Structure formats: structure tokens, C-alpha cells
Amino acid sequence: MMITPPVTEGGGLLGSLPHDCRRNILSYISPTELYSGYAATSRLCHADSLDAQLPQTFFGEFHVTGRGETEINMESLLERISHTSFLNAWQSPRSHMKIVSHERDGAVVKTKADDLTFEEMQVQASALSFRSITSLDLSVSHCKQGGNLNRVLPRGITWLLSTMMPNLIELDLSNLHGGPINEGDSISELALFNATNCPNLTKVVWNNRVGGGYFLRGRDLKTLTNLREMWADNLVCDWRYDKLFAPLLSQFFDENSIIQRFFFFACNGKLERVSLLGGVM
């Protein structure tokens, strides 16, 4: 004989549980599942989703590609970011931003070829600021070493995010590859989050980074003047990857001493904790 648990009006099976128990269960689901799925079920569920003690209150996902888009359209992206509803959604207490929809089939999506110029982006981005964001997660899923090398985030995205988050404290770039995408790139991913753009940045996590040494320069790390923790476990720093950027590489060797080239030479004096577990350099 099967016994069917009682279903309470408006809350389903969960409605029969005490509020603190429901809160504990809901804390394990993603923000999308909470707000788009559970909250739409009933008035009780909607009220549950607004509980200020849920961790999702501080967490949000940001889709950098629009619905149906296979590339990052910077013009469309800036339009969405500039909308009042978007700006209101990213106010306090929301403090953690997770970037999503920037990975497909094990590779990072590219920006649209005929997109905005840097000058046009700069004009639009200058009026945008997300001061409540203190933690930014740009990481992608892990792939085995030797997999698809096209996992470098377009520089326009890292530039845009770094200029909009003056109070950023933690940055996660895990599983992204590092290095210039083309010959026009002259600044590293890390250097974009420098003391001018993100003066409060104290912790960087870049586990499973695969790439050359071109953009692992001490002088770039030095621009993060308040950096205290650097986690780069399973770092693969292989100069052979830099052969993809030979025109830049020869200039790099001509202009920079070994102190400027190596990862931790000439880095800032506030760095206290470094993890290179399993790294190959």
C-alpha cells in the first residue's frame, strides 16, 4: 500500500515543512532554478524565493550572449547592461556575479567581427558601474589538458567588466587559457583588473590555466597593487604555446628583461599567499 504525503495548499510538499527547513533546501539550488522555476510555482514559493537569508540573494548569473546568439555582440550586450531593470537587479545586497553563456562545445565564444570600436564601447561603458559587486566568476568548465585551445576570453569582455566593478575583491578565471588572441593584443587579462580599475582586488584564482608565458609577466602582476592571494594550481606555462604569436614574441624578448618576463619577478610587495600546486613552468 502506497502512502501519499500530504500536499498543502500553495506550497506543494515543501509547504508542509517549517520555513527554516525550506530555506535550507532552497539554498542548494541555482538562482535560475530558484527564481525562474520554484518562485513561479505559487505565492508561497514566490515568498520563499524573496527570503533575504538565502545565499542566492547575494549571487547572480550574467549571460553575455543574448538568446539565440552564437557570438558575443558587444553592442547588444551594452544595450542590455544599460537598461534600468538590469542596473536595479545588480544592486546591494547582490555582490557575486557569475558570467555564463560564454562557453560552447568546450570553447569560449568569440565577439562579433563587425562589432563596436573600442572608442564607442568606452563612451557607453563610462556611465555604467556595479559598485555592489565584490566577487566576479569568469571561470568555465574544466577540460583535459591538451583539449581545445580556443578558451581565451575575448579581451573586450574582460575590459568591460574590469571598468564597471571598482569594488571588486575576488576574481576567478579558472580553466580559461591565457594569452593574446591576435597580434593586436598588448595587455594581459590580469593587467586589465589593475589598481586603476579595481583598486580593492586582493584575490585571484586562475586554476588550470594553460598557455604561454607572454602574458605571465611580473610587470603585469605588479599592476594589481593590493593583490594578496594568487591561486594558480595546475598552471601550465609552456613557451611553446607562444609560437602562435611569434610576431609579438620576438618583440617581447627584445624589449623585456628576464625579471619582467617571469611570473613572480617584480610583482607587488603585498602578495602574501601563492599556490602553484601541480604547476608546470
PDB file of N, CA, C and O in Angstrom, residues 16-82:
ATOM      1  N   SER A  16       4.614  21.841   3.579  1.00  0.00           N
ATOM      2  CA  SER A  16       4.335  21.217   4.867  1.00  0.00           C
ATOM      3  C   SER A  16       5.526  21.301   5.818  1.00  0.00           C
ATOM      4  O   SER A  16       5.409  20.975   6.999  1.00  0.00           O
ATOM      5  N   LEU A  17       6.675  21.750   5.296  1.00  0.00           N
ATOM      6  CA  LEU A  17       7.881  21.855   6.123  1.00  0.00           C
ATOM      7  C   LEU A  17       7.976  23.220   6.778  1.00  0.00           C
ATOM      8  O   LEU A  17       7.467  24.216   6.250  1.00  0.00           O
ATOM      9  N   PRO A  18       8.635  23.303   7.932  1.00  0.00           N
ATOM     10  CA  PRO A  18       8.875  24.606   8.564  1.00  0.00           C
ATOM     11  C   PRO A  18       9.678  25.502   7.627  1.00  0.00           C
ATOM     12  O   PRO A  18      10.446  25.025   6.783  1.00  0.00           O
ATOM     13  N   HIS A  19       9.534  26.805   7.798  1.00  0.00           N
ATOM     14  CA  HIS A  19      10.167  27.762   6.892  1.00  0.00           C
ATOM     15  C   HIS A  19      11.689  27.615   6.870  1.00  0.00           C
ATOM     16  O   HIS A  19      12.317  27.687   5.805  1.00  0.00           O
ATOM     17  N   ASP A  20      12.304  27.398   8.043  1.00  0.00           N
ATOM     18  CA  ASP A  20      13.767  27.309   8.071  1.00  0.00           C
ATOM     19  C   ASP A  20      14.257  26.053   7.339  1.00  0.00           C
ATOM     20  O   ASP A  20      15.343  26.052   6.752  1.00  0.00           O
ATOM     21  N   CYS A  21      13.450  24.986   7.345  1.00  0.00           N
ATOM     22  CA  CYS A  21      13.814  23.780   6.598  1.00  0.00           C
ATOM     23  C   CYS A  21      13.732  24.035   5.091  1.00  0.00           C
ATOM     24  O   CYS A  21      14.594  23.595   4.320  1.00  0.00           O
ATOM     25  N   ARG A  22      12.673  24.736   4.677  1.00  0.00           N
ATOM     26  CA  ARG A  22      12.542  25.064   3.256  1.00  0.00           C
ATOM     27  C   ARG A  22      13.704  25.933   2.806  1.00  0.00           C
ATOM     28  O   ARG A  22      14.265  25.744   1.725  1.00  0.00           O
ATOM     29  N   ARG A  23      14.078  26.889   3.635  1.00  0.00           N
ATOM     30  CA  ARG A  23      15.196  27.771   3.301  1.00  0.00           C
ATOM     31  C   ARG A  23      16.485  26.976   3.118  1.00  0.00           C
ATOM     32  O   ARG A  23      17.255  27.226   2.193  1.00  0.00           O
ATOM     33  N   ASN A  24      16.710  26.010   3.990  1.00  0.00           N
ATOM     34  CA  ASN A  24      17.913  25.198   3.899  1.00  0.00           C
ATOM     35  C   ASN A  24      17.940  24.383   2.605  1.00  0.00           C
ATOM     36  O   ASN A  24      18.977  24.270   1.941  1.00  0.00           O
ATOM     37  N   ILE A  25      16.790  23.833   2.217  1.00  0.00           N
ATOM     38  CA  ILE A  25      16.702  23.056   0.973  1.00  0.00           C
ATOM     39  C   ILE A  25      16.931  23.957  -0.236  1.00  0.00           C
ATOM     40  O   ILE A  25      17.690  23.631  -1.159  1.00  0.00           O
ATOM     41  N   LEU A  26      16.278  25.118  -0.220  1.00  0.00           N
ATOM     42  CA  LEU A  26      16.373  26.035  -1.363  1.00  0.00           C
ATOM     43  C   LEU A  26      17.771  26.605  -1.543  1.00  0.00           C
ATOM     44  O   LEU A  26      18.146  27.019  -2.646  1.00  0.00           O
ATOM     45  N   SER A  27      18.559  26.626  -0.494  1.00  0.00           N
ATOM     46  CA  SER A  27      19.906  27.204  -0.587  1.00  0.00           C
ATOM     47  C   SER A  27      20.829  26.387  -1.492  1.00  0.00           C
ATOM     48  O   SER A  27      21.888  26.870  -1.887  1.00  0.00           O
ATOM     49  N   TYR A  28      20.410  25.160  -1.844  1.00  0.00           N
ATOM     50  CA  TYR A  28      21.256  24.285  -2.658  1.00  0.00           C
ATOM     51  C   TYR A  28      20.929  24.341  -4.153  1.00  0.00           C
ATOM     52  O   TYR A  28      21.609  23.706  -4.952  1.00  0.00           O
ATOM     53  N   ILE A  29      19.902  25.063  -4.539  1.00  0.00           N
ATOM     54  CA  ILE A  29      19.574  25.126  -5.969  1.00  0.00           C
ATOM     55  C   ILE A  29      20.136  26.404  -6.572  1.00  0.00           C
ATOM     56  O   ILE A  29      20.459  27.356  -5.856  1.00  0.00           O
ATOM     57  N   SER A  30      20.259  26.434  -7.891  1.00  0.00           N
ATOM     58  CA  SER A  30      20.848  27.591  -8.564  1.00  0.00           C
ATOM     59  C   SER A  30      19.882  28.768  -8.548  1.00  0.00           C
ATOM     60  O   SER A  30      18.658  28.584  -8.404  1.00  0.00           O
ATOM     61  N   PRO A  31      20.391  29.996  -8.718  1.00  0.00           N
ATOM     62  CA  PRO A  31      19.499  31.163  -8.778  1.00  0.00           C
ATOM     63  C   PRO A  31      18.458  31.039  -9.886  1.00  0.00           C
ATOM     64  O   PRO A  31      17.304  31.428  -9.699  1.00  0.00           O
ATOM     65  N   THR A  32      18.861  30.478 -11.042  1.00  0.00           N
ATOM     66  CA  THR A  32      17.907  30.324 -12.149  1.00  0.00           C
ATOM     67  C   THR A  32      16.775  29.383 -11.756  1.00  0.00           C
ATOM     68  O   THR A  32      15.598  29.655 -12.025  1.00  0.00           O
ATOM     69  N   GLU A  33      17.116  28.267 -11.115  1.00  0.00           N
ATOM     70  CA  GLU A  33      16.088  27.312 -10.673  1.00  0.00           C
ATOM     71  C   GLU A  33      15.191  27.928  -9.610  1.00  0.00           C
ATOM     72  O   GLU A  33      13.981  27.681  -9.572  1.00  0.00           O
ATOM     73  N   LEU A  34      15.800  28.740  -8.749  1.00  0.00           N
ATOM     74  CA  LEU A  34      15.029  29.356  -7.670  1.00  0.00           C
ATOM     75  C   LEU A  34      14.033  30.377  -8.196  1.00  0.00           C
ATOM     76  O   LEU A  34      12.835  30.317  -7.878  1.00  0.00           O
ATOM     77  N   TYR A  35      14.525  31.327  -9.022  1.00  0.00           N
ATOM     78  CA  TYR A  35      13.678  32.450  -9.432  1.00  0.00           C
ATOM     79  C   TYR A  35      12.795  32.147 -10.637  1.00  0.00           C
ATOM     80  O   TYR A  35      11.671  32.642 -10.722  1.00  0.00           O
ATOM     81  N   SER A  36      13.309  31.336 -11.579  1.00  0.00           N
ATOM     82  CA  SER A  36      12.511  31.048 -12.776  1.00  0.00           C
ATOM     83  C   SER A  36      11.640  29.815 -12.614  1.00  0.00           C
ATOM     84  O   SER A  36      10.605  29.706 -13.265  1.00  0.00           O
ATOM     85  N   GLY A  37      12.061  28.887 -11.766  1.00  0.00           N
ATOM     86  CA  GLY A  37      11.302  27.660 -11.587  1.00  0.00           C
ATOM     87  C   GLY A  37      10.469  27.652 -10.325  1.00  0.00           C
ATOM     88  O   GLY A  37       9.242  27.779 -10.354  1.00  0.00           O
ATOM     89  N   TYR A  38      11.134  27.544  -9.193  1.00  0.00           N
ATOM     90  CA  TYR A  38      10.435  27.404  -7.918  1.00  0.00           C
ATOM     91  C   TYR A  38       9.525  28.597  -7.613  1.00  0.00           C
ATOM     92  O   TYR A  38       8.364  28.429  -7.234  1.00  0.00           O
ATOM     93  N   ALA A  39      10.031  29.812  -7.793  1.00  0.00           N
ATOM     94  CA  ALA A  39       9.266  31.015  -7.415  1.00  0.00           C
ATOM     95  C   ALA A  39       7.982  31.166  -8.221  1.00  0.00           C
ATOM     96  O   ALA A  39       7.017  31.787  -7.761  1.00  0.00           O
ATOM     97  N   ALA A  40       7.963  30.595  -9.431  1.00  0.00           N
ATOM     98  CA  ALA A  40       6.786  30.739 -10.290  1.00  0.00           C
ATOM     99  C   ALA A  40       5.703  29.709  -9.980  1.00  0.00           C
ATOM    100  O   ALA A  40       4.639  29.719 -10.600  1.00  0.00           O
ATOM    101  N   THR A  41       5.944  28.824  -8.998  1.00  0.00           N
ATOM    102  CA  THR A  41       5.019  27.735  -8.710  1.00  0.00           C
ATOM    103  C   THR A  41       3.783  28.194  -7.943  1.00  0.00           C
ATOM    104  O   THR A  41       2.657  27.797  -8.239  1.00  0.00           O
ATOM    105  N   SER A  42       3.975  29.053  -6.949  1.00  0.00           N
ATOM    106  CA  SER A  42       2.846  29.507  -6.130  1.00  0.00           C
ATOM    107  C   SER A  42       3.248  30.774  -5.381  1.00  0.00           C
ATOM    108  O   SER A  42       4.417  31.182  -5.394  1.00  0.00           O
ATOM    109  N   ARG A  43       2.281  31.366  -4.706  1.00  0.00           N
ATOM    110  CA  ARG A  43       2.581  32.581  -3.928  1.00  0.00           C
ATOM    111  C   ARG A  43       3.518  32.270  -2.774  1.00  0.00           C
ATOM    112  O   ARG A  43       4.410  33.061  -2.445  1.00  0.00           O
ATOM    113  N   LEU A  44       3.314  31.114  -2.141  1.00  0.00           N
ATOM    114  CA  LEU A  44       4.186  30.727  -1.034  1.00  0.00           C
ATOM    115  C   LEU A  44       5.623  30.544  -1.527  1.00  0.00           C
ATOM    116  O   LEU A  44       6.578  30.991  -0.892  1.00  0.00           O
ATOM    117  N   CYS A  45       5.765  29.890  -2.689  1.00  0.00           N
ATOM    118  CA  CYS A  45       7.096  29.662  -3.249  1.00  0.00           C
ATOM    119  C   CYS A  45       7.751  30.985  -3.651  1.00  0.00           C
ATOM    120  O   CYS A  45       8.963  31.173  -3.477  1.00  0.00           O
ATOM    121  N   HIS A  46       6.940  31.888  -4.175  1.00  0.00           N
ATOM    122  CA  HIS A  46       7.476  33.209  -4.536  1.00  0.00           C
ATOM    123  C   HIS A  46       7.967  33.932  -3.284  1.00  0.00           C
ATOM    124  O   HIS A  46       9.045  34.543  -3.294  1.00  0.00           O
ATOM    125  N   ALA A  47       7.190  33.850  -2.208  1.00  0.00           N
ATOM    126  CA  ALA A  47       7.595  34.483  -0.946  1.00  0.00           C
ATOM    127  C   ALA A  47       8.876  33.848  -0.413  1.00  0.00           C
ATOM    128  O   ALA A  47       9.769  34.539   0.088  1.00  0.00           O
ATOM    129  N   ASP A  48       8.994  32.518  -0.546  1.00  0.00           N
ATOM    130  CA  ASP A  48      10.215  31.823  -0.121  1.00  0.00           C
ATOM    131  C   ASP A  48      11.437  32.335  -0.884  1.00  0.00           C
ATOM    132  O   ASP A  48      12.516  32.503  -0.320  1.00  0.00           O
ATOM    133  N   SER A  49      11.261  32.576  -2.167  1.00  0.00           N
ATOM    134  CA  SER A  49      12.398  32.983  -3.010  1.00  0.00           C
ATOM    135  C   SER A  49      12.917  34.365  -2.644  1.00  0.00           C
ATOM    136  O   SER A  49      14.049  34.719  -2.991  1.00  0.00           O
ATOM    137  N   LEU A  50      12.091  35.153  -1.946  1.00  0.00           N
ATOM    138  CA  LEU A  50      12.492  36.508  -1.566  1.00  0.00           C
ATOM    139  C   LEU A  50      13.141  36.567  -0.187  1.00  0.00           C
ATOM    140  O   LEU A  50      13.466  37.650   0.299  1.00  0.00           O
ATOM    141  N   ASP A  51      13.346  35.412   0.419  1.00  0.00           N
ATOM    142  CA  ASP A  51      13.971  35.344   1.745  1.00  0.00           C
ATOM    143  C   ASP A  51      15.381  35.944   1.683  1.00  0.00           C
ATOM    144  O   ASP A  51      16.250  35.466   0.951  1.00  0.00           O
ATOM    145  N   ALA A  52      15.612  36.987   2.469  1.00  0.00           N
ATOM    146  CA  ALA A  52      16.897  37.689   2.445  1.00  0.00           C
ATOM    147  C   ALA A  52      18.051  36.837   2.965  1.00  0.00           C
ATOM    148  O   ALA A  52      19.225  37.175   2.758  1.00  0.00           O
ATOM    149  N   GLN A  53      17.746  35.738   3.643  1.00  0.00           N
ATOM    150  CA  GLN A  53      18.803  34.890   4.191  1.00  0.00           C
ATOM    151  C   GLN A  53      19.270  33.806   3.221  1.00  0.00           C
ATOM    152  O   GLN A  53      20.211  33.076   3.512  1.00  0.00           O
ATOM    153  N   LEU A  54      18.624  33.694   2.062  1.00  0.00           N
ATOM    154  CA  LEU A  54      19.057  32.732   1.047  1.00  0.00           C
ATOM    155  C   LEU A  54      20.368  33.214   0.419  1.00  0.00           C
ATOM    156  O   LEU A  54      20.505  34.400   0.115  1.00  0.00           O
ATOM    157  N   PRO A  55      21.327  32.313   0.188  1.00  0.00           N
ATOM    158  CA  PRO A  55      22.593  32.736  -0.423  1.00  0.00           C
ATOM    159  C   PRO A  55      22.412  33.284  -1.828  1.00  0.00           C
ATOM    160  O   PRO A  55      23.211  34.092  -2.286  1.00  0.00           O
ATOM    161  N   GLN A  56      21.343  32.841  -2.517  1.00  0.00           N
ATOM    162  CA  GLN A  56      21.107  33.321  -3.883  1.00  0.00           C
ATOM    163  C   GLN A  56      20.825  34.816  -3.922  1.00  0.00           C
ATOM    164  O   GLN A  56      20.932  35.447  -4.978  1.00  0.00           O
ATOM    165  N   THR A  57      20.449  35.383  -2.776  1.00  0.00           N
ATOM    166  CA  THR A  57      20.197  36.824  -2.702  1.00  0.00           C
ATOM    167  C   THR A  57      21.454  37.600  -3.061  1.00  0.00           C
ATOM    168  O   THR A  57      21.395  38.706  -3.605  1.00  0.00           O
ATOM    169  N   PHE A  58      22.604  37.011  -2.758  1.00  0.00           N
ATOM    170  CA  PHE A  58      23.881  37.686  -2.996  1.00  0.00           C
ATOM    171  C   PHE A  58      24.526  37.255  -4.309  1.00  0.00           C
ATOM    172  O   PHE A  58      25.565  37.769  -4.693  1.00  0.00           O
ATOM    173  N   PHE A  59      23.905  36.311  -4.999  1.00  0.00           N
ATOM    174  CA  PHE A  59      24.505  35.679  -6.170  1.00  0.00           C
ATOM    175  C   PHE A  59      23.645  35.940  -7.393  1.00  0.00           C
ATOM    176  O   PHE A  59      22.424  35.941  -7.314  1.00  0.00           O
ATOM    177  N   GLY A  60      24.284  36.155  -8.537  1.00  0.00           N
ATOM    178  CA  GLY A  60      23.531  36.339  -9.768  1.00  0.00           C
ATOM    179  C   GLY A  60      24.308  35.860 -10.972  1.00  0.00           C
ATOM    180  O   GLY A  60      25.539  35.847 -10.968  1.00  0.00           O
ATOM    181  N   GLU A  61      23.586  35.444 -12.004  1.00  0.00           N
ATOM    182  CA  GLU A  61      24.207  34.998 -13.247  1.00  0.00           C
ATOM    183  C   GLU A  61      24.002  36.050 -14.329  1.00  0.00           C
ATOM    184  O   GLU A  61      22.917  36.623 -14.449  1.00  0.00           O
ATOM    185  N   PHE A  62      25.047  36.281 -15.100  1.00  0.00           N
ATOM    186  CA  PHE A  62      25.023  37.299 -16.145  1.00  0.00           C
ATOM    187  C   PHE A  62      25.328  36.627 -17.482  1.00  0.00           C
ATOM    188  O   PHE A  62      26.424  36.130 -17.695  1.00  0.00           O
ATOM    189  N   HIS A  63      24.340  36.604 -18.380  1.00  0.00           N
ATOM    190  CA  HIS A  63      24.507  35.991 -19.697  1.00  0.00           C
ATOM    191  C   HIS A  63      25.120  37.012 -20.652  1.00  0.00           C
ATOM    192  O   HIS A  63      24.494  38.026 -20.966  1.00  0.00           O
ATOM    193  N   VAL A  64      26.334  36.734 -21.128  1.00  0.00           N
ATOM    194  CA  VAL A  64      26.996  37.683 -22.021  1.00  0.00           C
ATOM    195  C   VAL A  64      26.576  37.505 -23.470  1.00  0.00           C
ATOM    196  O   VAL A  64      26.868  38.355 -24.315  1.00  0.00           O
ATOM    197  N   THR A  65      25.908  36.405 -23.779  1.00  0.00           N
ATOM    198  CA  THR A  65      25.325  36.246 -25.113  1.00  0.00           C
ATOM    199  C   THR A  65      23.807  36.296 -24.978  1.00  0.00           C
ATOM    200  O   THR A  65      23.235  35.763 -24.032  1.00  0.00           O
ATOM    201  N   GLY A  66      23.169  36.951 -25.925  1.00  0.00           N
ATOM    202  CA  GLY A  66      21.719  37.047 -25.907  1.00  0.00           C
ATOM    203  C   GLY A  66      21.063  35.766 -26.394  1.00  0.00           C
ATOM    204  O   GLY A  66      21.731  34.851 -26.893  1.00  0.00           O
ATOM    205  N   ARG A  67      19.768  35.694 -26.264  1.00  0.00           N
ATOM    206  CA  ARG A  67      19.031  34.494 -26.681  1.00  0.00           C
ATOM    207  C   ARG A  67      19.210  34.243 -28.171  1.00  0.00           C
ATOM    208  O   ARG A  67      18.976  35.124 -29.003  1.00  0.00           O
ATOM    209  N   GLY A  68      19.658  33.047 -28.512  1.00  0.00           N
ATOM    210  CA  GLY A  68      19.839  32.690 -29.916  1.00  0.00           C
ATOM    211  C   GLY A  68      21.161  33.139 -30.513  1.00  0.00           C
ATOM    212  O   GLY A  68      21.456  32.824 -31.670  1.00  0.00           O
ATOM    213  N   GLU A  69      21.971  33.879 -29.776  1.00  0.00           N
ATOM    214  CA  GLU A  69      23.248  34.368 -30.294  1.00  0.00           C
ATOM    215  C   GLU A  69      24.345  33.313 -30.122  1.00  0.00           C
ATOM    216  O   GLU A  69      24.421  32.652 -29.091  1.00  0.00           O
ATOM    217  N   THR A  70      25.199  33.180 -31.128  1.00  0.00           N
ATOM    218  CA  THR A  70      26.329  32.249 -31.059  1.00  0.00           C
ATOM    219  C   THR A  70      27.640  32.994 -30.843  1.00  0.00           C
ATOM    220  O   THR A  70      28.680  32.378 -30.640  1.00  0.00           O
ATOM    221  N   GLU A  71      27.600  34.326 -30.909  1.00  0.00           N
ATOM    222  CA  GLU A  71      28.761  35.164 -30.654  1.00  0.00           C
ATOM    223  C   GLU A  71      28.379  36.246 -29.646  1.00  0.00           C
ATOM    224  O   GLU A  71      27.198  36.523 -29.429  1.00  0.00           O
ATOM    225  N   ILE A  72      29.390  36.846 -29.045  1.00  0.00           N
ATOM    226  CA  ILE A  72      29.128  37.949 -28.124  1.00  0.00           C
ATOM    227  C   ILE A  72      29.004  39.231 -28.935  1.00  0.00           C
ATOM    228  O   ILE A  72      29.954  39.661 -29.589  1.00  0.00           O
ATOM    229  N   ASN A  73      27.836  39.809 -28.893  1.00  0.00           N
ATOM    230  CA  ASN A  73      27.573  41.062 -29.598  1.00  0.00           C
ATOM    231  C   ASN A  73      27.715  42.207 -28.596  1.00  0.00           C
ATOM    232  O   ASN A  73      26.841  42.411 -27.752  1.00  0.00           O
ATOM    233  N   MET A  74      28.821  42.942 -28.660  1.00  0.00           N
ATOM    234  CA  MET A  74      29.095  43.963 -27.655  1.00  0.00           C
ATOM    235  C   MET A  74      28.047  45.081 -27.667  1.00  0.00           C
ATOM    236  O   MET A  74      27.700  45.620 -26.618  1.00  0.00           O
ATOM    237  N   GLU A  75      27.538  45.410 -28.844  1.00  0.00           N
ATOM    238  CA  GLU A  75      26.520  46.459 -28.928  1.00  0.00           C
ATOM    239  C   GLU A  75      25.249  46.022 -28.209  1.00  0.00           C
ATOM    240  O   GLU A  75      24.670  46.769 -27.407  1.00  0.00           O
ATOM    241  N   SER A  76      24.805  44.802 -28.491  1.00  0.00           N
ATOM    242  CA  SER A  76      23.624  44.254 -27.836  1.00  0.00           C
ATOM    243  C   SER A  76      23.858  44.096 -26.337  1.00  0.00           C
ATOM    244  O   SER A  76      22.970  44.371 -25.517  1.00  0.00           O
ATOM    245  N   LEU A  77      25.065  43.669 -25.966  1.00  0.00           N
ATOM    246  CA  LEU A  77      25.407  43.472 -24.557  1.00  0.00           C
ATOM    247  C   LEU A  77      25.346  44.783 -23.782  1.00  0.00           C
ATOM    248  O   LEU A  77      24.761  44.849 -22.692  1.00  0.00           O
ATOM    249  N   LEU A  78      25.913  45.831 -24.339  1.00  0.00           N
ATOM    250  CA  LEU A  78      25.900  47.134 -23.671  1.00  0.00           C
ATOM    251  C   LEU A  78      24.484  47.687 -23.562  1.00  0.00           C
ATOM    252  O   LEU A  78      24.146  48.361 -22.596  1.00  0.00           O
ATOM    253  N   GLU A  79      23.652  47.390 -24.561  1.00  0.00           N
ATOM    254  CA  GLU A  79      22.245  47.806 -24.512  1.00  0.00           C
ATOM    255  C   GLU A  79      21.534  47.162 -23.334  1.00  0.00           C
ATOM    256  O   GLU A  79      20.800  47.825 -22.590  1.00  0.00           O
ATOM    257  N   ARG A  80      21.752  45.869 -23.155  1.00  0.00           N
ATOM    258  CA  ARG A  80      21.101  45.144 -22.051  1.00  0.00           C
ATOM    259  C   ARG A  80      21.612  45.635 -20.704  1.00  0.00           C
ATOM    260  O   ARG A  80      20.834  45.812 -19.756  1.00  0.00           O
ATOM    261  N   ILE A  81      22.916  45.850 -20.600  1.00  0.00           N
ATOM    262  CA  ILE A  81      23.509  46.305 -19.338  1.00  0.00           C
ATOM    263  C   ILE A  81      22.998  47.686 -18.954  1.00  0.00           C
ATOM    264  O   ILE A  81      22.809  47.989 -17.778  1.00  0.00           O
ATOM    265  N   SER A  82      22.770  48.534 -19.951  1.00  0.00           N
ATOM    266  CA  SER A  82      22.356  49.915 -19.695  1.00  0.00           C
ATOM    267  C   SER A  82      20.895  50.044 -19.285  1.00  0.00           C
ATOM    268  O   SER A  82      20.478  51.106 -18.806  1.00  0.00           O
TER     269      SER A  82
END
